[in-house]
Coordinates of C-alpha atoms in Angstrom, one line a residue:
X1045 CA 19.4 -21.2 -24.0
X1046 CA 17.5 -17.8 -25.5
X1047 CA 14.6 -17.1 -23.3
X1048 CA 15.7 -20.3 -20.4
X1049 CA 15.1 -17.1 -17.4
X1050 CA 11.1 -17.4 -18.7
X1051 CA 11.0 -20.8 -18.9
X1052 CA 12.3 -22.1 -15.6
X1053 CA 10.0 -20.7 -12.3
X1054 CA 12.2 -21.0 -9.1
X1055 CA 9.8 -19.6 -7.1
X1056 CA 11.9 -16.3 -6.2
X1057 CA 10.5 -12.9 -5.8
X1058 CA 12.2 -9.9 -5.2
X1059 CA 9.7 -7.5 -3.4
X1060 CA 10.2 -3.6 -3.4
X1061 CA 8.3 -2.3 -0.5
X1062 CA 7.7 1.8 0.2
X1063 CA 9.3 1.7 3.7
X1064 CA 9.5 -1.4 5.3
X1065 CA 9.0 -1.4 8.3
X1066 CA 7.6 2.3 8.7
X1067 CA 8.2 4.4 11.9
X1068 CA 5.0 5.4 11.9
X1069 CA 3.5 2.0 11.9
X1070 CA 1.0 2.5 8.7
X1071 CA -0.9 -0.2 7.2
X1072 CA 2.6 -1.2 3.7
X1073 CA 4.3 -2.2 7.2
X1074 CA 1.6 -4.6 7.9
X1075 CA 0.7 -6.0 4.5
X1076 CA 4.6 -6.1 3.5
X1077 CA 5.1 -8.5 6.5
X1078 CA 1.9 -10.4 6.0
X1079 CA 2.8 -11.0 2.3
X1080 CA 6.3 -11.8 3.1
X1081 CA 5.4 -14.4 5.2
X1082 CA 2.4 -15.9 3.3
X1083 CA 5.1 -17.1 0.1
X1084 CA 7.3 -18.2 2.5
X1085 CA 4.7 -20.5 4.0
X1086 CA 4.0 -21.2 -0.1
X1087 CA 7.5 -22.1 -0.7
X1088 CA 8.7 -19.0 -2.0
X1089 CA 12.5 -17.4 -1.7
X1090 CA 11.8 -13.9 -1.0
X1091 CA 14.5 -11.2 -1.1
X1092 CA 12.8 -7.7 0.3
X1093 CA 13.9 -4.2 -0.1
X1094 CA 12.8 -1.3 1.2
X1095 CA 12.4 2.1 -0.9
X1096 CA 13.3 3.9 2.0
X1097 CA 14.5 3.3 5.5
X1098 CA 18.6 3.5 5.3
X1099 CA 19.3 5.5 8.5
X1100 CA 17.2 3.7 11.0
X1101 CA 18.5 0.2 9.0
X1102 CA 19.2 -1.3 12.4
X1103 CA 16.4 -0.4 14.5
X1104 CA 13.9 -1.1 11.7
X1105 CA 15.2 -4.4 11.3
X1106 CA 14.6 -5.0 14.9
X1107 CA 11.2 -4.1 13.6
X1108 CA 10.5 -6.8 10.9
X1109 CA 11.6 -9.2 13.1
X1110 CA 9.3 -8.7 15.6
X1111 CA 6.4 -8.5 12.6
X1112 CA 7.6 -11.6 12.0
X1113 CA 10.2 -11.7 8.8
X1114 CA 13.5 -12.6 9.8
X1115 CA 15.2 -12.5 6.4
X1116 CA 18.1 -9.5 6.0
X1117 CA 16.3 -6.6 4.4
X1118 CA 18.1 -4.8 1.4
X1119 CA 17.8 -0.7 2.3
X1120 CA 17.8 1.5 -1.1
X1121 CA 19.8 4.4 -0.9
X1122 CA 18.4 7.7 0.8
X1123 CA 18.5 10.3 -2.1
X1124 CA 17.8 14.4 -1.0
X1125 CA 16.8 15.3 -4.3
X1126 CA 17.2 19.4 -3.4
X1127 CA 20.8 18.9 -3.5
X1128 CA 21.9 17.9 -6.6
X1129 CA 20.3 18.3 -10.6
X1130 CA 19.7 16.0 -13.1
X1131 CA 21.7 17.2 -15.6
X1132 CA 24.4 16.9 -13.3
X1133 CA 23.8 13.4 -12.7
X1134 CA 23.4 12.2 -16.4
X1135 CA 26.5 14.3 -17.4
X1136 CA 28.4 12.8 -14.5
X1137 CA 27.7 9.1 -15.8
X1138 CA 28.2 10.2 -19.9
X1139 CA 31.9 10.9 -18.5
X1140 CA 32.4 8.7 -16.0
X1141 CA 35.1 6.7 -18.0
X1142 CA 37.0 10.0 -18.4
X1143 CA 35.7 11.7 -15.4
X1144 CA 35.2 9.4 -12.2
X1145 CA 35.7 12.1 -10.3
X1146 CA 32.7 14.1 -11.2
X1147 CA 30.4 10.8 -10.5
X1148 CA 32.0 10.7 -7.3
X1149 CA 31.3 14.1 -6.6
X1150 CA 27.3 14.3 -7.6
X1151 CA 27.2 10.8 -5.9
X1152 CA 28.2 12.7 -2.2
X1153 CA 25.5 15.6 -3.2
X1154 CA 22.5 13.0 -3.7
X1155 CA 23.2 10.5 -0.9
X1156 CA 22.6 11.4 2.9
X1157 CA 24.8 8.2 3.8
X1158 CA 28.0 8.7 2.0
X1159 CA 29.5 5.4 2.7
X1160 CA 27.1 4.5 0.4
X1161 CA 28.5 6.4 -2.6
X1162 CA 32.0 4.8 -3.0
X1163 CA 30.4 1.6 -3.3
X1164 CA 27.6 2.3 -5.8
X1165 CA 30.6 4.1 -7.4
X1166 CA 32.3 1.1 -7.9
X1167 CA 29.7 -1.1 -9.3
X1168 CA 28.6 1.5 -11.7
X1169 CA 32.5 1.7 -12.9
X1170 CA 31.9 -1.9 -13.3
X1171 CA 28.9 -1.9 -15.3
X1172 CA 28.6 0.9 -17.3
X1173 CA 29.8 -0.5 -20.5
X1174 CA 27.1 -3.2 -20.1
X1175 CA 24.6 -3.2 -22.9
X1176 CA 21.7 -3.1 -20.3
X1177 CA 22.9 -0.3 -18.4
X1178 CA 23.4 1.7 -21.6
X1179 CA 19.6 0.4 -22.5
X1180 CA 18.2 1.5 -18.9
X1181 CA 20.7 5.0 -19.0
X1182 CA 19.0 5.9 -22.9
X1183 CA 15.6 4.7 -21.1
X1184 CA 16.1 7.6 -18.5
X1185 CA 17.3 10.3 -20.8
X1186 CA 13.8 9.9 -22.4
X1187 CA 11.9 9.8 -19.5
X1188 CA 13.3 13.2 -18.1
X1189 CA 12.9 14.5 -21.7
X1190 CA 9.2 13.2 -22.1
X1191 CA 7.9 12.0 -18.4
X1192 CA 9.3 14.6 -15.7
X1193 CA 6.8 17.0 -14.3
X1194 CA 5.2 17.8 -10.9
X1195 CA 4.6 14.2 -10.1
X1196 CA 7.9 12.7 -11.2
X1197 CA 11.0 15.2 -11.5
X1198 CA 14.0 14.8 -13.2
X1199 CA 15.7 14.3 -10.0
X1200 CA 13.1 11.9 -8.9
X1201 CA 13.8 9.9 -12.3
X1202 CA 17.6 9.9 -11.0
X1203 CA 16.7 8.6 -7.5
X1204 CA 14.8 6.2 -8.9
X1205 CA 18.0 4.7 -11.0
X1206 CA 19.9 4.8 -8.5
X1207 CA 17.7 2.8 -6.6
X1208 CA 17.4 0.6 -9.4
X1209 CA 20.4 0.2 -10.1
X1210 CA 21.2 -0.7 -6.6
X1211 CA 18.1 -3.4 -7.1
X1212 CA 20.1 -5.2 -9.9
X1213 CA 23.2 -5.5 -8.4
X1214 CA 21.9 -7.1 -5.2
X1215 CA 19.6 -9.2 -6.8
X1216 CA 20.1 -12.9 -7.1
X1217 CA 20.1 -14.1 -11.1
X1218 CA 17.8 -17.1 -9.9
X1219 CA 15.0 -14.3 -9.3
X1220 CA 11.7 -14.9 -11.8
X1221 CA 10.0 -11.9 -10.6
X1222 CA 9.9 -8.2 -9.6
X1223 CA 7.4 -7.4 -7.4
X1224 CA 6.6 -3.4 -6.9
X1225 CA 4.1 -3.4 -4.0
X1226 CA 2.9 -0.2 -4.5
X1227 CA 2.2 2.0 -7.1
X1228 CA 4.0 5.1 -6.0
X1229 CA 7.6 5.0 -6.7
X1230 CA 7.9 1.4 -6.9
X1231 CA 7.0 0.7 -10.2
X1232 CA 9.7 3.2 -11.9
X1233 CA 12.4 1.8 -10.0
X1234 CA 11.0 -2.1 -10.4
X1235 CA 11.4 -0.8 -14.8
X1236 CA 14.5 0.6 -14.5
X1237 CA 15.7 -2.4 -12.5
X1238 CA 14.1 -4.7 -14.7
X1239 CA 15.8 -3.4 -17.7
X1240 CA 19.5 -3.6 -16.4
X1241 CA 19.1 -7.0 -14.6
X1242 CA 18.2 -8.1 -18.5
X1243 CA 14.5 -7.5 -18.6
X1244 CA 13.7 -9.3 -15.8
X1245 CA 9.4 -9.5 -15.2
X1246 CA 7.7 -7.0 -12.6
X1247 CA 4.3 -6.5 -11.3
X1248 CA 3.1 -4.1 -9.2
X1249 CA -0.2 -3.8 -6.7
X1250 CA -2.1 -0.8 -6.9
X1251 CA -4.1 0.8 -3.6
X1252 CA -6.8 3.5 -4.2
X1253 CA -4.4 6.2 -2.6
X1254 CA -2.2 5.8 -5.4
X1255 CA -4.2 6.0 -8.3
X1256 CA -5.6 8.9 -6.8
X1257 CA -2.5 11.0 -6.7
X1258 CA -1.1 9.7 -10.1
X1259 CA -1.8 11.4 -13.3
X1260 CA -3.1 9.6 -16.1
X1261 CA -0.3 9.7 -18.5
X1262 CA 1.5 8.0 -15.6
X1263 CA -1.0 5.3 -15.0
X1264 CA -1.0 4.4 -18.5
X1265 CA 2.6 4.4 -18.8
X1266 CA 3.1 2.2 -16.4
X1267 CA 0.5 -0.5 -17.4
X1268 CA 2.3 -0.6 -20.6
X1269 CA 5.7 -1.6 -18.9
X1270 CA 4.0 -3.9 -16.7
X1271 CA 4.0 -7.4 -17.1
X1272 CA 0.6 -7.8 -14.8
X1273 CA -1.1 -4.5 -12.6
X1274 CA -3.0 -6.0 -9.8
X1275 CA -5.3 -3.5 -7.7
X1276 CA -6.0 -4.0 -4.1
X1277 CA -9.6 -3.8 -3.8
X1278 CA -13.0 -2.8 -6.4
X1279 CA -12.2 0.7 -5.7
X1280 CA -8.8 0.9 -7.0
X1281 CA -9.5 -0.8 -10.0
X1282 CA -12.2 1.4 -11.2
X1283 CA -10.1 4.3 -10.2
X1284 CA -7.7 2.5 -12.7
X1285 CA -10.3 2.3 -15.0
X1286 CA -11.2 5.5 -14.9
X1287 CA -7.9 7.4 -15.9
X1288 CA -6.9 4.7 -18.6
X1289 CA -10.0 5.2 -20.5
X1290 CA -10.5 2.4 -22.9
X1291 CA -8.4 -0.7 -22.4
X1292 CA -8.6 -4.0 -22.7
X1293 CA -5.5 -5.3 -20.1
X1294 CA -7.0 -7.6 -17.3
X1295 CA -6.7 -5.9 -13.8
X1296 CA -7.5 -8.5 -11.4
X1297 CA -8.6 -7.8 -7.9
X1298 CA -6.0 -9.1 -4.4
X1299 CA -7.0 -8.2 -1.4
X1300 CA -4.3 -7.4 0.8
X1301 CA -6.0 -9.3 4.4
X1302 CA -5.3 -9.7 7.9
X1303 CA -3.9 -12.1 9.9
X1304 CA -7.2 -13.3 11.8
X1305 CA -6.0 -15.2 14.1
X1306 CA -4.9 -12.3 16.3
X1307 CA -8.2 -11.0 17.0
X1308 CA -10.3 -13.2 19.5
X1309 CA -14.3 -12.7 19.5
X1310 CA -15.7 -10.5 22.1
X1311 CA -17.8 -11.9 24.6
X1312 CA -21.3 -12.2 23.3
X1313 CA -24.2 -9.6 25.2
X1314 CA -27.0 -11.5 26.4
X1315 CA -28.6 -8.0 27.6
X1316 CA -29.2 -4.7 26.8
X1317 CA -26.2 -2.4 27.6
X1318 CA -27.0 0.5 29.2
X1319 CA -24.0 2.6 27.9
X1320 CA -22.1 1.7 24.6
X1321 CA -18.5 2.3 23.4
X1322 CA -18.2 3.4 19.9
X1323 CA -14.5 3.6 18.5
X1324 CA -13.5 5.3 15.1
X1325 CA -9.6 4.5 13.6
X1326 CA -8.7 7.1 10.9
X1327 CA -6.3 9.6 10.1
X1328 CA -7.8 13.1 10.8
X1329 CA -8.4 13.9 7.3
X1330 CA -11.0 15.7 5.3
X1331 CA -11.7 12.3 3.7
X1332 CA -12.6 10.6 6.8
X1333 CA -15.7 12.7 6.8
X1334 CA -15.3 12.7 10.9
X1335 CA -16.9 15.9 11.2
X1336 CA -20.3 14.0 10.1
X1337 CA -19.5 11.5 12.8
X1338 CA -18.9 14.1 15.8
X1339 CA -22.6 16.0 14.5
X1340 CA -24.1 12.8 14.5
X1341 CA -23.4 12.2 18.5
X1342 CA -24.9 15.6 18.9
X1343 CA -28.7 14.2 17.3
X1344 CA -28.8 11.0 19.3
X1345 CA -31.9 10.9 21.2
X1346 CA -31.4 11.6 25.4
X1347 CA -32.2 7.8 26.3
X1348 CA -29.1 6.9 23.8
X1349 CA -26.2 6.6 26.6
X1350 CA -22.5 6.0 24.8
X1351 CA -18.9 7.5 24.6
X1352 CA -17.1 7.8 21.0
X1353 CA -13.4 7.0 21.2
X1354 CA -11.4 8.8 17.9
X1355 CA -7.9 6.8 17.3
X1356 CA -5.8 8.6 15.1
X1357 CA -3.9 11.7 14.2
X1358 CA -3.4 14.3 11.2
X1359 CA -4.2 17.4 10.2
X1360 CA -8.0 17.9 11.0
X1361 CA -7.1 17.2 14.9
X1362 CA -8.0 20.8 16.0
X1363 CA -11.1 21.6 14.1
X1364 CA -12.1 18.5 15.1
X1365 CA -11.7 19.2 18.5
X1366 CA -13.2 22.5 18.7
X1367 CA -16.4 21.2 16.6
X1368 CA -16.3 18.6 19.7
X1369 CA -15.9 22.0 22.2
X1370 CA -19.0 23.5 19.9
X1371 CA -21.3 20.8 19.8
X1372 CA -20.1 20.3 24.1
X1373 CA -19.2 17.0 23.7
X1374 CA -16.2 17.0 25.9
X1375 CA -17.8 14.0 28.2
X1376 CA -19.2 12.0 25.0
X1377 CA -15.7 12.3 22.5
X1378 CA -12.3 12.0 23.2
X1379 CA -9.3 12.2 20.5
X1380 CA -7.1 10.0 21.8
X1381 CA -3.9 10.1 18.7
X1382 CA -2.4 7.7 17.2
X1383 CA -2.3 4.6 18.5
X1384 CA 0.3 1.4 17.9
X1385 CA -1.7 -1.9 16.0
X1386 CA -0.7 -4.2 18.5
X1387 CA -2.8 -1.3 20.9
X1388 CA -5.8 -2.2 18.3
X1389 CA -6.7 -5.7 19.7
X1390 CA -6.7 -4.1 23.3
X1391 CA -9.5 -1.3 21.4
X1392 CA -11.4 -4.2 19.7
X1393 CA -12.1 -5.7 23.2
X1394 CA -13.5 -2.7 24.7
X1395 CA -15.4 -1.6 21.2
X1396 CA -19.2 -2.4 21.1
X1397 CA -19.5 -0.5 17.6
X1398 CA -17.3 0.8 14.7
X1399 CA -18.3 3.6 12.5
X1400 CA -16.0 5.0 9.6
X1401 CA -17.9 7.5 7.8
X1402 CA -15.7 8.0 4.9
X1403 CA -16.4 10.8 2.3
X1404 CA -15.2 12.0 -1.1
X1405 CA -13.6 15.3 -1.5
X1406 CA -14.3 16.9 -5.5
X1407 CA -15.9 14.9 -7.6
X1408 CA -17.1 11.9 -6.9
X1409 CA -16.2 10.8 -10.4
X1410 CA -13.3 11.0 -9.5
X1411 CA -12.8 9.5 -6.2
X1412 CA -10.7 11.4 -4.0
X1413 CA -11.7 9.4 -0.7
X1414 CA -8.8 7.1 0.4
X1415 CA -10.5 4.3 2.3
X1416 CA -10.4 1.4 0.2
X1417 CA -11.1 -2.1 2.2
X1418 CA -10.2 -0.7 5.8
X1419 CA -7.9 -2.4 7.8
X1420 CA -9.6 -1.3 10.8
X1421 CA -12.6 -2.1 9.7
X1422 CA -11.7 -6.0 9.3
X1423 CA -9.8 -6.2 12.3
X1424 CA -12.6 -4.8 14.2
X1425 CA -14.8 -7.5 12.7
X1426 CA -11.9 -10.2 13.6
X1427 CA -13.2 -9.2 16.5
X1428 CA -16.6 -9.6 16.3
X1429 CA -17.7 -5.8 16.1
X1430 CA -20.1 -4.9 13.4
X1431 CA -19.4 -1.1 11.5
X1432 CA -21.4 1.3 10.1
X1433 CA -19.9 2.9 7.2
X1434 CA -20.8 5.1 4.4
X1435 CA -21.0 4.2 1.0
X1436 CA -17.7 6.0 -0.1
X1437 CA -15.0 4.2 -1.4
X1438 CA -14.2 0.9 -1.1
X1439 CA -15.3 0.4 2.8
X1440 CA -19.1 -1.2 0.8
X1441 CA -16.9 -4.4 -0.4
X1442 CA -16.3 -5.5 3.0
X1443 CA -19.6 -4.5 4.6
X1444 CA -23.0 -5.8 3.2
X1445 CA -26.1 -3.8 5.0
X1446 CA -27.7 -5.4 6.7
X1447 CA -25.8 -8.5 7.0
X1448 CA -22.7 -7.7 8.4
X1449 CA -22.7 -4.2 9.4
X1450 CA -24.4 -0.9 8.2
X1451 CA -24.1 1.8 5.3
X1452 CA -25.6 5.2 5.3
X1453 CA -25.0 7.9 3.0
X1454 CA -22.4 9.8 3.2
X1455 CA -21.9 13.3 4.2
X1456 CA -25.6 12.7 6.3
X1457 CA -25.6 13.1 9.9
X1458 CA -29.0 12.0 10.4
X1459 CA -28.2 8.6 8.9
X1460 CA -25.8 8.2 11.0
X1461 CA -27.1 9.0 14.2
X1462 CA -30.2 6.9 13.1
X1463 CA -28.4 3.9 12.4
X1464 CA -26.2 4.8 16.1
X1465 CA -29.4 4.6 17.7
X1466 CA -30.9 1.4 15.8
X1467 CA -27.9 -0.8 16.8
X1468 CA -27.9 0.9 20.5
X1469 CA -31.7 -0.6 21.5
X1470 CA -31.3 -3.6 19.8
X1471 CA -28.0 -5.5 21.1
X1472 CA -29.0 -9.0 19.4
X1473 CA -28.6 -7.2 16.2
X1474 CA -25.8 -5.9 16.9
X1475 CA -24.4 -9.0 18.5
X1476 CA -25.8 -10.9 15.3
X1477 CA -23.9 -8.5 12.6
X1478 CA -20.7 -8.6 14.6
X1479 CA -21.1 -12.3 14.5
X1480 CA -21.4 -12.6 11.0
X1481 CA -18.7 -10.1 10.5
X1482 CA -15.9 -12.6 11.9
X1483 CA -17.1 -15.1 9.8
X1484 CA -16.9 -13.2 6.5
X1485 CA -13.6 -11.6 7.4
X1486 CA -12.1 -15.0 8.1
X1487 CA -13.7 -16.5 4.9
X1488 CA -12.9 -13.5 2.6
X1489 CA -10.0 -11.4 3.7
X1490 CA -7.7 -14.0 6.2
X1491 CA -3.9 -13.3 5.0
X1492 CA -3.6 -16.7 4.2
X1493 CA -6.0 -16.8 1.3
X1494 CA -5.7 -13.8 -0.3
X1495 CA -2.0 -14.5 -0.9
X1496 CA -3.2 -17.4 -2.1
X1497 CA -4.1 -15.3 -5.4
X1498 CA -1.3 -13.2 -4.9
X1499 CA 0.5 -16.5 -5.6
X1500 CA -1.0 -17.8 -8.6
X1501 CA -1.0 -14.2 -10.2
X1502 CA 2.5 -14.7 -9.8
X1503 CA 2.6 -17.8 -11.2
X1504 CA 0.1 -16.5 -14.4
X1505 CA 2.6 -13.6 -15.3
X1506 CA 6.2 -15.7 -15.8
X1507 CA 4.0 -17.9 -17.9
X1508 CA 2.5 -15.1 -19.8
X1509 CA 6.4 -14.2 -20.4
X1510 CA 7.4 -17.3 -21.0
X1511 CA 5.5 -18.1 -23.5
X1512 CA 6.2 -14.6 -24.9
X1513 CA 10.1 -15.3 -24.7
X1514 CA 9.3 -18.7 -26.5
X1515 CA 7.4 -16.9 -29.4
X1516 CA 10.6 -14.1 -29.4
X1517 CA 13.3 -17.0 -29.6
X1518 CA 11.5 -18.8 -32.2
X1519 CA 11.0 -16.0 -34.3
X1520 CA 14.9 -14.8 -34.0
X1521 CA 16.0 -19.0 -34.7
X1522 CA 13.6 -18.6 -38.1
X1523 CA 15.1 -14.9 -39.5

């Protein structure tokens, strides 16, 4: 029966999310949901966690139901990693046969919901004679000895186990697959968990934002634990590329998608409009290159009648604002903050044009712009409203020039207000790359079939270790 776990798929996937669903309503909430809900449709058991997320458990599961999963979600401990050291934490479970106490005691420093200690307590009492915890406990002595620095502290590696370990008690034996969605944390807890549930296969997804942030060692470090990296669009893959240098590992590309049918078509124009609204969904970040965007209203010729609408918030809010107040462009721009997604299809109705003019901060060798395939961006062409974009990032996989929208340059002004201007006196081209713009989004990047690969990816991977496990067994049966 060596190896059976590999052999037998039972189409179960356990899904560490960042936090599910987030407070702030950001785009892992909506592609969490979306992905839950597409292997359900596919016939898959899904068991969900969420990184984060423990004091609001209630009220955020109120949340996922109303994005549409109804399944319990498992909430990994909160860990305040200023309160409490590492060394404190591995000394604590060296002894804990001798010592319960002083578990007990570093347990009530690190969690910020203490009636979760006594029970993690419990289970590590339980299991901390197994072979696999003693495997995943010598596995996180080397890491703080050889992985911990600014990214990932010691305490972070400790958070992480406990997470983990948290993970693989709660997760059914019948699971084939450990799925880290993103890049960030998820990964180090999806190995450590993976190694006390008995080597049990993970995958993670990887998003532009992440690879951005992670160093190199870690990105390489991580694709050797892996089972299968996936990356969410062109851009995070050659941002994957990039830092691991030569390799020969197969990174393919899943686009995360939206759920098209929420976004109806807007009416089509049969005239010139006299006045055009122009909308632009982004955080208020360097990145987003909005400056560029405010400058370009400024050039438009006088005959060129239109308001720009920025959703969003961050830190670039007031110097946006008072380049706005410089430029007096009080009656043209308004900053309107964040805004909720279900307020988005409202926006997409009264949107004649979307422009995210993207940039890249440093070198551009090294990509430092976060747009990847913008969710805004394809809702707004669920709804029939072309973009212009720049060629930054990843916002060029969605949008062909031309055909379905518009890139410029980025960091030029004139390109934009040019290309403003262009789709402003001819509405039938704008009508006729909106147009085009549903039907590519619906053929390319609708939930339904980009999970599709998410799927079979799946699918590829437990064979790829099944066949591995065989090859292991067989070799153990001849010595």
């Amino acid at each position: 029966m060596i190896g059976y776990k590999f052999m037998a798929f039972n189409k179960k996937i356990a899904i560490i999310a960042g936090t599910f669903p987030h407070p702030l309503d950001k785009p892992t909430e909506f592609y969490t949901s979306l992905e839950v809900r597409a292997l359900k449709s596919m016939g898959y058991e899904v068991q969900l966690y969420s990184s984060y997320g423990e004091l609001d458990a209630a009220k955020h599961s109120q949340r996922a139901k109303e994005l549409g999963v109804d399944d319990p979600i498992i909430f990994l401990p909160e860990v305040n990693l200023n309160t409490f050291h590492a060394s404190d934490f591995l000394s604590a479970l060296d002894n804990i046969k001798k010592q319960p106490d002083q578990l007990k005691a570093v347990l009530s420093s690190m969690l910020t919901k203490q009636d979760s200690s006594d029970i993690i307590l419990r289970a590590i009492q339980k299991n901390n004679k197994n072979p696999q915890f003693i495997k995943a406990l010598e596995t996180l002595k080397d890491n703080i000895q050889n992985r911990s620095g600014d990214f990932l502290t010691a305490e972070k590696h400790c958070a992480h186990f406990l997470k983990a370990f948290v993970v693989s008690s709660t997760m059914s034996e019948e699971i084939d697959v450990l799925y880290a969605q993103t890049f960030g944390n998820g990964p180090t807890i999806a190995d450590y968990a993976s190694i006390l549930k008995g080597e049990t296969t993970w995958i993670a997804m990887g998003h532009n934002n992440d690879t951005n942030f992670l160093p190199p060692e870690e990105v390489k470090y991580r694709f050797q634990k892996a089972s299968m990296i996936m990356a969410d669009s062109q851009n995070a893959l050659d941002m994957f590329n990039l830092k691991l240098g030569n390799h020969n590992r197969n990174i393919p590309v899943v686009y995360r998608g939206i759920d098209t049918d929420l976004y109806k078509p807007k009416p089509v124009d049969n005239e010139h409009k006299a006045h055009i609204k122009i909308a632009s969904i982004a955080r208020l970040e360097k990145v987003k290159g909005l400056d560029y965007l405010i400058e370009s209203i400024s050039m438009l010729p006088p005959d060129i009648s239109c308001e720009l609408n920025i959703y969003g918030d961050g830190a670039e809010r007031e110097n946006l604002q008072k380049l706005i107040e410089q430029h007096g462009l009080q009656d043209k721009i308004t900053i309107h903050g964040f805004v909720k997604r279900e307020d988005v299809i409202n926006i997409i109705q009264d949107t004649d044009l979307h422009i995210l003019p993207a940039i890249h901060v440093g070198d551009k060798k090294i990509s430092k712009t976060t747009d990847s395939v913008s969710r805004s961006m394809l809702e707004m062409a669920a709804g029939c409203v072309p973009s212009i974009v720049t060629d930054a990032g990843g916002l060029k996989e969605f949008v062909k020039d031309q055909r379905n929208g518009v890139i410029v340059p980025e960091q030029d002004s004139t390109s934009l207000a040019n290309a403003i201007t262009e789709l402003y006196r001819d509405h039938e081209k704008r009508t006729t790359l909106g147009q085009q713009a549903r039907q590519d989004v619906i053929q390319q990047f609708d939930y339904r079939n980009t999970q599709k690969d998410l799927a079979q990816l799946i699918e590829k991977a437990m064979k790829q270790e099944s066949n591995s496990s065989i090859k292991k067994t067989v070799k153990k049966l001849k010595l």
